[in-house]
């Protein structure tokens, strides 16, 4: 037992502790906002890699709520210690598991490095023993590093432009007050580009799909999706044309390779281009915070598509309720709301003078900051932060 009253420990875009009740409340709210649907037929078996946060978590919640999915969620989170809270994803996983159980679901959560062969072996064993062949593999990992299981080498991803330096306005928060700053990024060298592709490209996704195929764990209608991002021309120098974009190109090429290779006549592989979202992964990318705030100003609450909204859309396409909305490169597109030309024109106008845009309408930046704090369970409406909470929450299934 470790009941404590805790306050946020924050430096810039880094918050080193998280609030259990706040993190749980964010998951409860997501759950309530996803409209339930009467599950029909056999419960699909899912494997979600990256199930404790962002898109992976939203896709698992929407799958549970609307399609009665069962299966496995993998994440890599830190337990509480005497001196530290657990990570927010740990608490969110506990909350997701409780909701799954409460609705009669059957999900096992594995806390382990998804890039490791040992984790693959553990997950395959669990599938074979408990769930059977997989209908949907969702690949939604976002990590700054990956240990290549073949060589033991640790690769670190970098977020840098390719070819030339890039200077961009960015968003800073000084005690919560938004300010426009500047980021200068030197171009990546070839080793940095290649390392980023190793971490965030499609190599590990391919290993998972091939391992499932070899273990005879692909169901007849097997579909796998990996999350991708295209984003605006405004962020292209640091995103789509940068190192992370090179990794996304590799991920997208991997979908085609899996489709014509191991999955030919046995299933489908897609990348899913989702829209901008405030996640731990995205707040690490310079200038994305400013862009996302201005995008929020333009779209407001009504025009914004949350990760949950997009997850619901994705499931409609995965289960055949809707035809997949594919672009000319065969990618599922969930980001039409973000890349609508009229929306982008308006964001570009604001981007031309971000100080003036923030001064005229600080709502988008305030929203961004609040979303960012909620990623760690802070500033969640309805949570009483003056009350002590148990920080040593067990991982689901472990006592
Ligand atoms: N955030 C956005 O704006 C955005 C937009 C479009 C697409 N995407 C894509 O969605 C995917 C997920 O990103 P996100 O923003 O939801 O990230 P996130 O940071 O919210 O979540 C990442 C997840 O990966 C897990 N993870 C990280 N390293 C792991 C490891 N070694 N083993 C097991 N699990 C591990 C974490 O525990 C967490 O569950 C990425 O491919 C990202 O590019 C993100």
PDB file of C-alpha atoms in Angstrom, residues 15 25 29 105 113 165-166 174 204 207 223 250 275 279 287 320 324 347 375 394:
ATOM      1  CA  UNK A  15       6.119  15.168 -16.668  1.00  0.00           C
ATOM      2  CA  UNK A  25     -10.757   8.963 -15.391  1.00  0.00           C
ATOM      3  CA  UNK A  29     -14.369   9.189 -20.271  1.00  0.00           C
ATOM      4  CA  UNK A 105     -14.544  -9.108 -22.250  1.00  0.00           C
ATOM      5  CA  UNK A 113       9.322  -4.913 -24.914  1.00  0.00           C
ATOM      6  CA  UNK A 165      18.526  22.591 -41.657  1.00  0.00           C
ATOM      7  CA  UNK A 166      15.077  23.597 -40.525  1.00  0.00           C
ATOM      8  CA  UNK A 174       6.116  28.975 -19.207  1.00  0.00           C
ATOM      9  CA  UNK A 204       9.368  -5.162 -36.495  1.00  0.00           C
ATOM     10  CA  UNK A 207       8.547  -9.861 -37.800  1.00  0.00           C
ATOM     11  CA  UNK A 223      -6.116  -8.056 -41.368  1.00  0.00           C
ATOM     12  CA  UNK A 250       9.312   2.215 -44.955  1.00  0.00           C
ATOM     13  CA  UNK A 275      -4.920  12.633 -37.987  1.00  0.00           C
ATOM     14  CA  UNK A 279       0.002  11.939 -27.438  1.00  0.00           C
ATOM     15  CA  UNK A 287       6.614  22.513 -33.874  1.00  0.00           C
ATOM     16  CA  UNK A 320     -16.553  -4.756 -43.443  1.00  0.00           C
ATOM     17  CA  UNK A 324     -12.049   0.791 -46.605  1.00  0.00           C
ATOM     18  CA  UNK A 347      -3.952  27.071 -40.498  1.00  0.00           C
ATOM     19  CA  UNK A 375      -1.816  12.360 -20.822  1.00  0.00           C
ATOM     20  CA  UNK A 394      -1.147  -3.996  -9.808  1.00  0.00           C
TER      21      UNK A 394
END
